[in-house]
Coordinates of C-alpha atoms and ligand atoms in Angstrom, one line a residue:
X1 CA 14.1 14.0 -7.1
X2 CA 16.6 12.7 -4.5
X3 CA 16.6 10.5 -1.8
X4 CA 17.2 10.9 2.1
X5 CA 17.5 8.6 4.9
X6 CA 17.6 10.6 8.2
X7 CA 17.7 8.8 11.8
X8 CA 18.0 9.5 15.3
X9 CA 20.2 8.1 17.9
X10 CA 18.2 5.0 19.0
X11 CA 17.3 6.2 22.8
X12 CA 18.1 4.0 25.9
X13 CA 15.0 2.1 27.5
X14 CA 16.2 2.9 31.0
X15 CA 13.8 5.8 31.7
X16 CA 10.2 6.9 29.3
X17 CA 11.4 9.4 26.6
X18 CA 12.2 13.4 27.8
X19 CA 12.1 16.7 26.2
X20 CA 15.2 16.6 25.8
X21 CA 14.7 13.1 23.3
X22 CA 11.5 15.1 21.8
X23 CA 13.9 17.8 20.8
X24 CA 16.4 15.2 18.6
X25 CA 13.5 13.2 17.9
X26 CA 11.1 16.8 16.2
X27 CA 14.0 18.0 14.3
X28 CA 14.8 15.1 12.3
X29 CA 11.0 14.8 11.6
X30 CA 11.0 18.6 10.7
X31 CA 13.7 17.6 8.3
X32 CA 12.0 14.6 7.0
X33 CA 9.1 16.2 6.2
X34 CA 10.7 19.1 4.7
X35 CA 12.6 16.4 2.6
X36 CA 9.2 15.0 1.5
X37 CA 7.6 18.3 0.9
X38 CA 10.7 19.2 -1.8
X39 CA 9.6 15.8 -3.5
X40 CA 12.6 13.5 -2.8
X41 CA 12.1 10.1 -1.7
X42 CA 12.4 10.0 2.3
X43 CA 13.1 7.4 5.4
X44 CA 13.1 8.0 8.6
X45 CA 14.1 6.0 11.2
X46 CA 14.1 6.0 15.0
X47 CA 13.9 3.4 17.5
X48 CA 15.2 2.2 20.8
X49 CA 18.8 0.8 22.3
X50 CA 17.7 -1.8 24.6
X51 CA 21.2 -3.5 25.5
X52 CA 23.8 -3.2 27.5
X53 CA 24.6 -3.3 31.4
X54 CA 22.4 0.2 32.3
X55 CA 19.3 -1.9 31.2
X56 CA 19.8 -4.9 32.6
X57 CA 20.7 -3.1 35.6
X58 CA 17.7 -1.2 35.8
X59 CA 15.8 -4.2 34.8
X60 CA 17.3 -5.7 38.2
X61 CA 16.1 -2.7 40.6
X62 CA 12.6 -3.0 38.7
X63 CA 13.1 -6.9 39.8
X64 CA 11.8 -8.1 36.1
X65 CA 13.8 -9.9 33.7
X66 CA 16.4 -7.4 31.0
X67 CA 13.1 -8.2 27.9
X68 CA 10.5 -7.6 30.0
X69 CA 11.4 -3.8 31.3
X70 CA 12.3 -3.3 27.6
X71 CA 8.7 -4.9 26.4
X72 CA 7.5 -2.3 29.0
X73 CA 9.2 1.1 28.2
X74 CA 9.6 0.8 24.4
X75 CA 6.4 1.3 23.7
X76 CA 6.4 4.9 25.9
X77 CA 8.8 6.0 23.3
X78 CA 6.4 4.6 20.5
X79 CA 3.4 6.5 22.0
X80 CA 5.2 9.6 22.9
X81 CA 6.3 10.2 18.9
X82 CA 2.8 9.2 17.8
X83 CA 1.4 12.2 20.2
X84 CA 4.0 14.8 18.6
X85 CA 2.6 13.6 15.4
X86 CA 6.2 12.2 14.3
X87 CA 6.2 10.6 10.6
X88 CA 8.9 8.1 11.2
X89 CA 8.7 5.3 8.4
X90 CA 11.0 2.9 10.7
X91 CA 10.9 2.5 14.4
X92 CA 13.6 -0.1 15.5
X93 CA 14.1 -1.7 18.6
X94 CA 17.6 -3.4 19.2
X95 CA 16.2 -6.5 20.7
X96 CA 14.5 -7.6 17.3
X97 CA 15.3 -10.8 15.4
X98 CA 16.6 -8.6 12.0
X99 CA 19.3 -6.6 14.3
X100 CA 20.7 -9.5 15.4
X101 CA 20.8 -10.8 12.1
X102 CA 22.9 -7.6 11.0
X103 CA 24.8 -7.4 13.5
X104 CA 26.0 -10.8 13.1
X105 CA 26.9 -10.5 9.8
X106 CA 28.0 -7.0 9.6
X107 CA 30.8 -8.0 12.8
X108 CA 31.5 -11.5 11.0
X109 CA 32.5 -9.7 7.9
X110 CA 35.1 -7.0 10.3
X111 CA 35.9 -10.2 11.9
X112 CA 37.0 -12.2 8.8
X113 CA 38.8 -8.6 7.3
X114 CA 41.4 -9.5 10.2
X115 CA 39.8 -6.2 12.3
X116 CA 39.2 -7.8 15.5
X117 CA 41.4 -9.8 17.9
X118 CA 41.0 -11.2 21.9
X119 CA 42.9 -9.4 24.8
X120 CA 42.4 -8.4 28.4
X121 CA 40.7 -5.0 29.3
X122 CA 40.9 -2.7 32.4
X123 CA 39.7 0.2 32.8
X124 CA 37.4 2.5 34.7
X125 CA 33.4 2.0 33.6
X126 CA 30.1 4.2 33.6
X127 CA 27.5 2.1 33.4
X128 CA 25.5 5.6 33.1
X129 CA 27.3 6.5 29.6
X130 CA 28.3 2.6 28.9
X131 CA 31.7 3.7 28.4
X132 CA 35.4 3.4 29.7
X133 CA 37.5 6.3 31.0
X134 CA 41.1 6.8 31.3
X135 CA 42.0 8.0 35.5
X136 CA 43.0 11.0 33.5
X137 CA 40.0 11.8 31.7
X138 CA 37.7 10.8 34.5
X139 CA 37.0 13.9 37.5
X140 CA 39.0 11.8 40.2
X141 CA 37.7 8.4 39.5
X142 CA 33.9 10.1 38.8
X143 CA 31.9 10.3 35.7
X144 CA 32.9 13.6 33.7
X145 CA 28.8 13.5 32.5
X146 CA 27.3 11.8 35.3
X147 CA 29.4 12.5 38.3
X148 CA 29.0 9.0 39.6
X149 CA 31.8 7.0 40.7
X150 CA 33.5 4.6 38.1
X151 CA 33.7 1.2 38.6
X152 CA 36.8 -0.8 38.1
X153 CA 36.4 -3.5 35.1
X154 CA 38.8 -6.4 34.0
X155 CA 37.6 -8.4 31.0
X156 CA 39.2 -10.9 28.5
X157 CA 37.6 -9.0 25.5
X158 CA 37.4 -8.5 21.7
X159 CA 39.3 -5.4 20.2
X160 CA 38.5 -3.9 17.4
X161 CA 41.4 -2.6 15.7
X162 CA 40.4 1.3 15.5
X163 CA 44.0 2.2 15.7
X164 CA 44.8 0.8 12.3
X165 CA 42.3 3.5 11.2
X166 CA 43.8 6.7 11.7
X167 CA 45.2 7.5 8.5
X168 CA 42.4 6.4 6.7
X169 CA 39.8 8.0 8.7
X170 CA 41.8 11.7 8.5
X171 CA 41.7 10.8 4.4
X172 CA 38.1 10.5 4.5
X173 CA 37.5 13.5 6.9
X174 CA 40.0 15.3 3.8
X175 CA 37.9 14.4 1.1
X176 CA 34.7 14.8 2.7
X177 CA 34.5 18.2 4.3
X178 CA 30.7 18.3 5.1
X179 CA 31.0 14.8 7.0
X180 CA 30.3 16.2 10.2
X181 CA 28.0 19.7 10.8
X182 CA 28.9 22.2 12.5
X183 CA 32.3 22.9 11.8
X184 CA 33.1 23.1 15.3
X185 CA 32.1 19.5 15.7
X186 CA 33.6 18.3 13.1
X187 CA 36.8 19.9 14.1
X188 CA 36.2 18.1 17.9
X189 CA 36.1 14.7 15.5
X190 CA 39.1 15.5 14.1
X191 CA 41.0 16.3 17.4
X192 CA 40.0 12.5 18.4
X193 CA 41.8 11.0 15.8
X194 CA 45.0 12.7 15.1
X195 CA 44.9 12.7 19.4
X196 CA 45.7 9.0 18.5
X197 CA 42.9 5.7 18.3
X198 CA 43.4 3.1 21.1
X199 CA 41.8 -0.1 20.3
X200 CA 38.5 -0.3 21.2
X201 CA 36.9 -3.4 23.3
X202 CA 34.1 -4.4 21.8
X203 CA 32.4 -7.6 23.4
X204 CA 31.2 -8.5 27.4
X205 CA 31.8 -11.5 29.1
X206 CA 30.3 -10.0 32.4
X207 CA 27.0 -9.5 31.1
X208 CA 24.7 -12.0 28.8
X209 CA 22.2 -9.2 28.4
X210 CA 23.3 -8.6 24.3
X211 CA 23.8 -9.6 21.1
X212 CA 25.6 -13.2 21.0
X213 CA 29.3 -12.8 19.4
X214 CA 28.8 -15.4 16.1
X215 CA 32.9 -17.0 16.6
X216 CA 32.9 -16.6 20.4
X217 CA 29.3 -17.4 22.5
X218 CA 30.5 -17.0 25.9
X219 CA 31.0 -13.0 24.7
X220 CA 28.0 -11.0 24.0
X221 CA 28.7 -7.6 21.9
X222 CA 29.1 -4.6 23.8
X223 CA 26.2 -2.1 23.8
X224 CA 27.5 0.5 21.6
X225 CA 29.0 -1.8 19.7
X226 CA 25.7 -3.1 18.9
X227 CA 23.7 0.5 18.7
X228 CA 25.1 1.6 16.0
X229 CA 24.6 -1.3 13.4
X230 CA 21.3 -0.2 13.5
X231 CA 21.4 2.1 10.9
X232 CA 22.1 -0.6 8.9
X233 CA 19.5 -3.0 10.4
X234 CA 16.9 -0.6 9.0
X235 CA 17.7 -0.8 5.4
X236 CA 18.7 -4.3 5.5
X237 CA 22.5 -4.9 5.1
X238 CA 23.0 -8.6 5.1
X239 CA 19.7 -9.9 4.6
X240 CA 17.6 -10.6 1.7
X241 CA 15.6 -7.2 2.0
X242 CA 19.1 -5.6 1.3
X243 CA 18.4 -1.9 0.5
X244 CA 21.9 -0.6 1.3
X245 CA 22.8 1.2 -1.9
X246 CA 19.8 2.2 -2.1
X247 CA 20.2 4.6 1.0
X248 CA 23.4 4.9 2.3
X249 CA 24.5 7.2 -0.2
X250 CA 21.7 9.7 1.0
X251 CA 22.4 9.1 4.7
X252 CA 22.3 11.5 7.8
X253 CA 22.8 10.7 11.7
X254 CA 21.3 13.5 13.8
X255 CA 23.4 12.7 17.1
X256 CA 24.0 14.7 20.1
X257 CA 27.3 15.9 20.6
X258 CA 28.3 13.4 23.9
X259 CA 28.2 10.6 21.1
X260 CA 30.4 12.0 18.5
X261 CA 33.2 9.8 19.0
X262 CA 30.9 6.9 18.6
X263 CA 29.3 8.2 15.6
X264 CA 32.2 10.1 13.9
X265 CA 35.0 8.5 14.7
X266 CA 34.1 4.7 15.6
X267 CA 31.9 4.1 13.4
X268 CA 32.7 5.6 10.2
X269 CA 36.2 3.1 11.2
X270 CA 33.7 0.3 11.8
X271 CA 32.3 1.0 7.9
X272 CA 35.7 0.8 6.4
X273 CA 36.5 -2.5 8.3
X274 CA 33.2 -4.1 6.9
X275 CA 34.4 -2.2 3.1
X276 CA 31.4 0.0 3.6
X277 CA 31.8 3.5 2.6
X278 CA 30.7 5.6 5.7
X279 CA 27.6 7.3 6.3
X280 CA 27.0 10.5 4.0
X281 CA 26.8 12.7 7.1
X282 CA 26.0 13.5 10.7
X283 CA 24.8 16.7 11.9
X284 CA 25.7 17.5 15.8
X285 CA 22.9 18.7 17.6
X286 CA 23.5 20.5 21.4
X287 CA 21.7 19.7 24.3
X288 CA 18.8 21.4 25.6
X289 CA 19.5 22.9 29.2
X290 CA 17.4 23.3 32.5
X291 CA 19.5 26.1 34.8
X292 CA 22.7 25.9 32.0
X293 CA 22.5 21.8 32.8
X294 CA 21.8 19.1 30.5
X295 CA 18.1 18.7 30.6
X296 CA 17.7 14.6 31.9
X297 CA 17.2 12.0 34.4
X298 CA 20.4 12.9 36.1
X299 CA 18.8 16.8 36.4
X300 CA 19.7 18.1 39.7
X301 CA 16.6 18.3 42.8
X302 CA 17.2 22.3 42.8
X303 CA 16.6 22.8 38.4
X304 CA 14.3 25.7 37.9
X305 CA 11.9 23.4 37.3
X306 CA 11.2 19.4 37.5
X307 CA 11.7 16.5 34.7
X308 CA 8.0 15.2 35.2
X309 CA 6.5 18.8 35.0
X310 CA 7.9 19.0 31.5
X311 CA 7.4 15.5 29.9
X312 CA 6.5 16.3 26.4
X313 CA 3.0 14.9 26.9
X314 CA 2.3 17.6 29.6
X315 CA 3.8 20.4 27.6
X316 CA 2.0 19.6 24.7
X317 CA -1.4 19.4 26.7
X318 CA -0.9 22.8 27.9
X319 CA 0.7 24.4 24.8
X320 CA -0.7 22.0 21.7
X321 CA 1.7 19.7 20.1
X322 CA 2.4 21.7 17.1
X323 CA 3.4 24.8 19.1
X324 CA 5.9 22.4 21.7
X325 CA 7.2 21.8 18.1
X326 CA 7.7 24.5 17.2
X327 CA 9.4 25.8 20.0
X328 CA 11.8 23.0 20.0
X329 CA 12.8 24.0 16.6
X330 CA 12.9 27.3 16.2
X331 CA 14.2 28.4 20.0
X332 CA 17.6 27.0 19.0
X333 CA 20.3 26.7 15.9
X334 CA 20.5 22.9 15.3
X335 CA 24.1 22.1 17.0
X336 CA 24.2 24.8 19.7
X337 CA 22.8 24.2 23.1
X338 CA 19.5 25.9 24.3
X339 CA 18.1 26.8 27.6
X340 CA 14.8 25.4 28.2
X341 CA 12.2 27.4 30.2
X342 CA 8.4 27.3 30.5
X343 CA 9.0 31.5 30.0
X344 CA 10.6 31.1 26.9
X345 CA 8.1 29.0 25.5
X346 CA 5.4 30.7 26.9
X347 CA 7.1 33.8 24.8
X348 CA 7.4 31.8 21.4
X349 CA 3.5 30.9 21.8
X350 CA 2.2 34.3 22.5
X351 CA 4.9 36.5 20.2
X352 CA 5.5 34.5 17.2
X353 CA 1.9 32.3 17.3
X354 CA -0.4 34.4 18.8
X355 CA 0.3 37.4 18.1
X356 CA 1.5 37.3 14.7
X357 CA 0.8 34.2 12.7
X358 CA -2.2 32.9 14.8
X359 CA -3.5 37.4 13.9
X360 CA -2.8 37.1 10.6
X361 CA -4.9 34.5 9.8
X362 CA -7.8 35.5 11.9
X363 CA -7.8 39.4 10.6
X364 CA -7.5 38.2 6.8
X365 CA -10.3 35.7 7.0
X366 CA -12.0 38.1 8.7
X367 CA -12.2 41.3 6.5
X368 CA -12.5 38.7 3.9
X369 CA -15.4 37.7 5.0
X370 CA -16.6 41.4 5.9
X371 CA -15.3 42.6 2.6
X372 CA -15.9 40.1 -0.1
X373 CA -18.9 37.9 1.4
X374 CA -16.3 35.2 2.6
X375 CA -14.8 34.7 -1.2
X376 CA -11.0 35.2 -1.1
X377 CA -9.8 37.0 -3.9
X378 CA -6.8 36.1 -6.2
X379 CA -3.6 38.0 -5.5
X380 CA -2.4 40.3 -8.1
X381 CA 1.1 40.1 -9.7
X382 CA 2.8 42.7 -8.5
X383 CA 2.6 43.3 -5.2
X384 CA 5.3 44.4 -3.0
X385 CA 4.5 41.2 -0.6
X386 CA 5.9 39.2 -4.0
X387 CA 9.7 40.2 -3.1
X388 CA 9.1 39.5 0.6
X389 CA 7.6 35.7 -0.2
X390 CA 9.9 35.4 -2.5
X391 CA 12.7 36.1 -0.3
X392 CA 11.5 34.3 2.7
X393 CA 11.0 31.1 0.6
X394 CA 14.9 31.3 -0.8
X395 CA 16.0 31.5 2.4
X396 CA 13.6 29.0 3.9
X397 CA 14.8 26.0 1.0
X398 CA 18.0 27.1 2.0
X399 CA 17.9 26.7 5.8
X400 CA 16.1 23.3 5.2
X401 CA 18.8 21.8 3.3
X402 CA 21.4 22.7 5.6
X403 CA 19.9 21.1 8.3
X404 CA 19.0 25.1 9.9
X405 CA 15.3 24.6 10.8
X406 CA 15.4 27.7 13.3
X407 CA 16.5 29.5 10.5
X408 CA 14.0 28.3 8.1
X409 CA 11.2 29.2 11.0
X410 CA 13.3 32.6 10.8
X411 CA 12.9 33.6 7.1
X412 CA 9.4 32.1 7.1
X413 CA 8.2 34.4 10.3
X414 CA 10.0 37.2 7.6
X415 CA 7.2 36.7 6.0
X416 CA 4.7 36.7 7.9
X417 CA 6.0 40.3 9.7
X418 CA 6.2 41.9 6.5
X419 CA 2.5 40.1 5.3
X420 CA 1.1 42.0 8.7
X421 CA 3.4 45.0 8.0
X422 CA 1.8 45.2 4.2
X423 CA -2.0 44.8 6.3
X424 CA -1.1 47.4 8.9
X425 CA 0.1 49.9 5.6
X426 CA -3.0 49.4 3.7
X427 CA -5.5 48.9 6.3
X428 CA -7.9 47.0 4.7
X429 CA -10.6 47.0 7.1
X430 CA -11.0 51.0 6.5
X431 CA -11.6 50.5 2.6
X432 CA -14.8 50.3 0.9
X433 CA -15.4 46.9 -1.0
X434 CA -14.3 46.6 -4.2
X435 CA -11.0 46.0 -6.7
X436 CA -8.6 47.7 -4.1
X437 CA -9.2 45.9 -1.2
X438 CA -9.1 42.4 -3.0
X439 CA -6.2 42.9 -4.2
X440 CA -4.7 43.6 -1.2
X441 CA -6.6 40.5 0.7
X442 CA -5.6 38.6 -2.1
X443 CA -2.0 39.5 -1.9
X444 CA -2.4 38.5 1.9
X445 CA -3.5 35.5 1.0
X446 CA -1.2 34.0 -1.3
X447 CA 1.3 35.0 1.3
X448 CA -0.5 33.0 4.0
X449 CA -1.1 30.3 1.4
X450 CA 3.1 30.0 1.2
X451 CA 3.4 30.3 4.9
X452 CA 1.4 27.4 5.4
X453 CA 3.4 25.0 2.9
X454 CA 6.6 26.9 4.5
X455 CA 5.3 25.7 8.1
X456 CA 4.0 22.1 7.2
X457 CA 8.1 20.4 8.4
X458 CA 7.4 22.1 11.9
X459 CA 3.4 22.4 12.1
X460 CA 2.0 19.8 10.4
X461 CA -1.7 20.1 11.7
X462 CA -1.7 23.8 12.4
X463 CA -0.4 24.0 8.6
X464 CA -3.4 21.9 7.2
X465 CA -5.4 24.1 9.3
X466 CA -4.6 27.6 7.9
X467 CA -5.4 25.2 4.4
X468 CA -8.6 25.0 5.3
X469 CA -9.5 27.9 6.7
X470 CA -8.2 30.3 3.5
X471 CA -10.5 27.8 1.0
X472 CA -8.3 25.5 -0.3
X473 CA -8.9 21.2 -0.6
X474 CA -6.0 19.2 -0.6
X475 CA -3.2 19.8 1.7
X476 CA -0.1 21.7 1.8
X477 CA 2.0 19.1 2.4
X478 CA 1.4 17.7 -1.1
X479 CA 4.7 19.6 -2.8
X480 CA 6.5 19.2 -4.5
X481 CA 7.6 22.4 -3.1
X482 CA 9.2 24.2 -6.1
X483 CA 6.2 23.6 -7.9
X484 CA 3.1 24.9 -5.4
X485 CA 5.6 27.5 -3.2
X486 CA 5.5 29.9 -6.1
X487 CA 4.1 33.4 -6.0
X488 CA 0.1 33.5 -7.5
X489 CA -0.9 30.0 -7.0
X490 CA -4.2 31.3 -4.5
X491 CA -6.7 30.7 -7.1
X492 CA -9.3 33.2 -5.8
X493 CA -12.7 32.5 -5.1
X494 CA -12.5 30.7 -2.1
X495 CA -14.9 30.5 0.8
X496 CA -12.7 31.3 3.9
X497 CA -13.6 29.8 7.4
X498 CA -14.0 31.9 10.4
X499 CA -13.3 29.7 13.6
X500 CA -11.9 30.0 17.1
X501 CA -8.1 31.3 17.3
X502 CA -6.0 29.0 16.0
X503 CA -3.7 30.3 19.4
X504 CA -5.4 31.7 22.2
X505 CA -3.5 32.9 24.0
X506 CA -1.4 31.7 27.3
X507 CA -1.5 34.0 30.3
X508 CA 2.1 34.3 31.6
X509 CA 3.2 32.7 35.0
X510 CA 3.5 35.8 37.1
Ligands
MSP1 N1 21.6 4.9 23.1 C1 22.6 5.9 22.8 C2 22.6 6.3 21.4 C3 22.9 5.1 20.5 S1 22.8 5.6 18.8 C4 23.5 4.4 17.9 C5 22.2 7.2 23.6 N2 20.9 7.2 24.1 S2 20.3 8.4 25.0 O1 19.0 8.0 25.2 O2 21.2 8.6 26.1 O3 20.4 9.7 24.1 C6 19.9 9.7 22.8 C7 19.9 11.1 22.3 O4 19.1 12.0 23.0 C8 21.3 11.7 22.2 O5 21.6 12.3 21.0 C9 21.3 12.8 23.3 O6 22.1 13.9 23.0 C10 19.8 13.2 23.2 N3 19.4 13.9 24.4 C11 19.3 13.4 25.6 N4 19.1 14.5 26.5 C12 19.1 15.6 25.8 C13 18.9 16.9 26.1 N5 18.8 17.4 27.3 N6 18.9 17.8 25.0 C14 19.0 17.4 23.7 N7 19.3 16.2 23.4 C15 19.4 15.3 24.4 O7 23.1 8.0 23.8

């Protein structure tokens, strides 16, 4: 069995976590589960950024102190993954005694490599993206993301010498083709460095809000700077509860493609100063869209619809948690932008949950019960549902490995299709109790016995539920998967439980 550390980009304190966070936030717990589920050993981390000059800024308007608006909204973020049932072993918060202690030494040891030097900075700043821009690459002296005017900065700084990088950083792309998923991204990665690596200033004098430079005290790190040491904070680099080689080999960053410089091309750099081998791999994920915009706090007044209509704890109280999970998984390939819409989730539920796996359930427990006094019968060998679940759970392994849970929800709704398909062509409910029928309710059973354990990355609840309600104790999360997801494991003679629908279903918003 294998290992797999999976994280999120830690999320800025400045506002309570969107839907468009939830969305970064679900998958890498669909894939962390999913990891789980196949046996291998699993950490997940998430957390929050809480440096930096947008937080002490918004800290100011709030009029309370940089800590105490952090002390305030990290625990939103906390509350908000608990309510969409995420499993994440880790949740770190950049303001925590062991970050500072990594940071410190992970930028001591670039420090003492001969990777960082003082100079003066100027440049154009968003305090928005906590980033400098080039007149060129800003939209006349605005934000290019935000669309807020840049401010003018001067600093005496530290650099870190990102320029002496290049070569090595194009060997390492070379060698490691899979570094950065999708391709396109990675190719966007590459176009950054062999466009040439400018030095990159690393420390603030102008704020105090951050982590304390160990050589210099009057210079606190900059944000970003700072962020992405986390990753290493979690498993201990530097400190006595060192767990580094135990899962940076096995590492993955899901980051959203307006941070792939940071993540693909800083900080793999950063790694190589500090003689770190880079993290295994970063998957690119899009942005969810209201109106073809980036779904946000900086969503326009005229968006089809408004940022606190669709907080994640309001869609999940209309739609159920697992089903909002679903949606955010399976609406759109993991690295393409999606287009959120109350209609289009509304059209997930009712199609894919209502109609057909939320049916399935109910009409097999049903005749079931009408057919074989509630005792679900074994499913036969042969059956031509064997090839379908067979199929759907090649494909589904496969999607889940490569990071491609819409396509893993894909091949497993497959199977459900062709399970209601193989119902409609046998019609059950119009045979006469005996050896027939069970084997067909059988077969429909063993296939609604996989689906579950195929669902349990993106419905973990909804999954133990369809457990219970076909007969079976434990859970089917328990894995490992190549062991239980094989065709013939529903034991037969199980009392199946009718109950309510596990979907009823939504009427659509005229
Ligand atoms: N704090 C930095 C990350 C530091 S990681 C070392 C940051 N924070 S953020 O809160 O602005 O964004 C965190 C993540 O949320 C990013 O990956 C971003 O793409 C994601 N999302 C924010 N809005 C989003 C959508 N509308 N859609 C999908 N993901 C979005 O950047």
């Amino acid at each position: 069995m294998g290992r797999f550390y999976v994280t999120t980009p830690i999320y800025y304190v400045n506002d309570a976590p969107h839907v468009g966070s939830a969305y970064c936030t679900v998958n890498a717990d669909a894939l962390a589960r999913w990891h789980r589920l196949a046996g291998d050993e699993v950490k997940f981390l998430t957390g929050t950024d809480e440096h930096g000059q947008k937080i002490a800024d918004t800290a100011a308007s709030h009029g309370v102190t940089p800590q105490a608006w952090v002390d305030q909204i990290a625990p939103r973020f906390l509350e908000a993954w608990r309510d969409l049932n995420i499993s994440n072993d880790d949740f770190i918060r950049t303001t925590e005694p062991r970050h500072f202690r990594t940071v410190q030494a992970f930028l001591t040891t670039i420090y003492e490599n001969g990777f960082i030097y003082k100079d003066v900075y100027e440049g154009l700043y968003c305090v928005s993206c906590e980033d400098y821009y080039t007149l060129e690459a800003s939209d006349e002296g605005k934000c290019p993301i935000h669309g807020r005017p840049l401010t003018e900065m001067q600093e005496e700084n530290w650099f870190f010498r990102l320029s002496a990088f290049q070569d090595r950083l194009l060997a390492f792309y070379e060698e490691h083709p899979n570094f950065v998923t999708p391709e396109t991204r990675r190719n966007e990665a590459l176009s950054f460095i062999k466009g040439g690596l400018k030095d990159i200033s690393i420390t603030r004098t102008s704020i105090s809000w951050g982590i304390p430079v160990p050589w210099d005290e009057r210079h606190v790190f900059y944000v970003w700077y700072d962020a992405l040491i986390n990753y290493l904070t979690a498993i201990g680099y530097g400190r006595e509860d060192d767990e580094v080689e135990k899962w940076w080999p096995n590492s993955h960053h899901l980051v959203g493609k307006e941070i792939i410089r940071f993540h693909c091309v800083w900080w793999p750099a950063m790694c190589l100063a500090a003689g770190l081998e880079p993290v295994s791999h970063v998957q690119v994920t899009g942005w969810l869209l209201v109106g073809g915009k980036k779904l946000g706090k900086t969503m326009d007044a005229d968006a089809p619809v408004k940022l606190t209509d669709i907080v994640p704890s309001t869609l999940s109280a209309e739609f159920g948690v697992d089903p909002l999970r679903y949606y955010l998984l399976r609406e759109t390939i993991l690295g393409n932008d999606g287009e959120f819409s109350i209609e289009s989730i509304t059209a997930r539920y009712n199609t894919d949950l209502a109609n057909n796996l939320g049916n399935l359930v109910a009409r097999v427990v049903a005749v079931v019960t009408a057919k074989c006094a509630g005792l679900g019968p074994a499913p036969s060998g042969s059956s031509t549902l064997r090839a379908s679940a067979e199929r759907a759970l090649g494909e589904a392994r496969l999607a889940w490995e490569r990071f491609a849970p819409s396509l893993a929800l894909e091949a497993t709704w497959e199977l459900i299709g062709a399970t209601n398909a193989y119902l409609e062509e046998h019609a059950p409910w119009k045979m006469d109790a005996g050896d027939a029928v069970s084997s067909v309710l059988g077969d429909a059973l063993e296939a609604i016995r996989l689906v579950a354990i195929l669902i349990t990355p993106a419905m973990p609840s909804v999954a133990e539920e369809i457990w219970r309600r076909i007969g079976l104790v434990g859970s089917p999360a328990e894995g490992p998967f190549d062991e239980v997801a094989r065709w013939g494991r529903y034991p037969g003679g199980q009392h199946v439980v009718k109950a309510d629908p596990l979907f009823p279903r939504i009427v659509e918003v005229p």
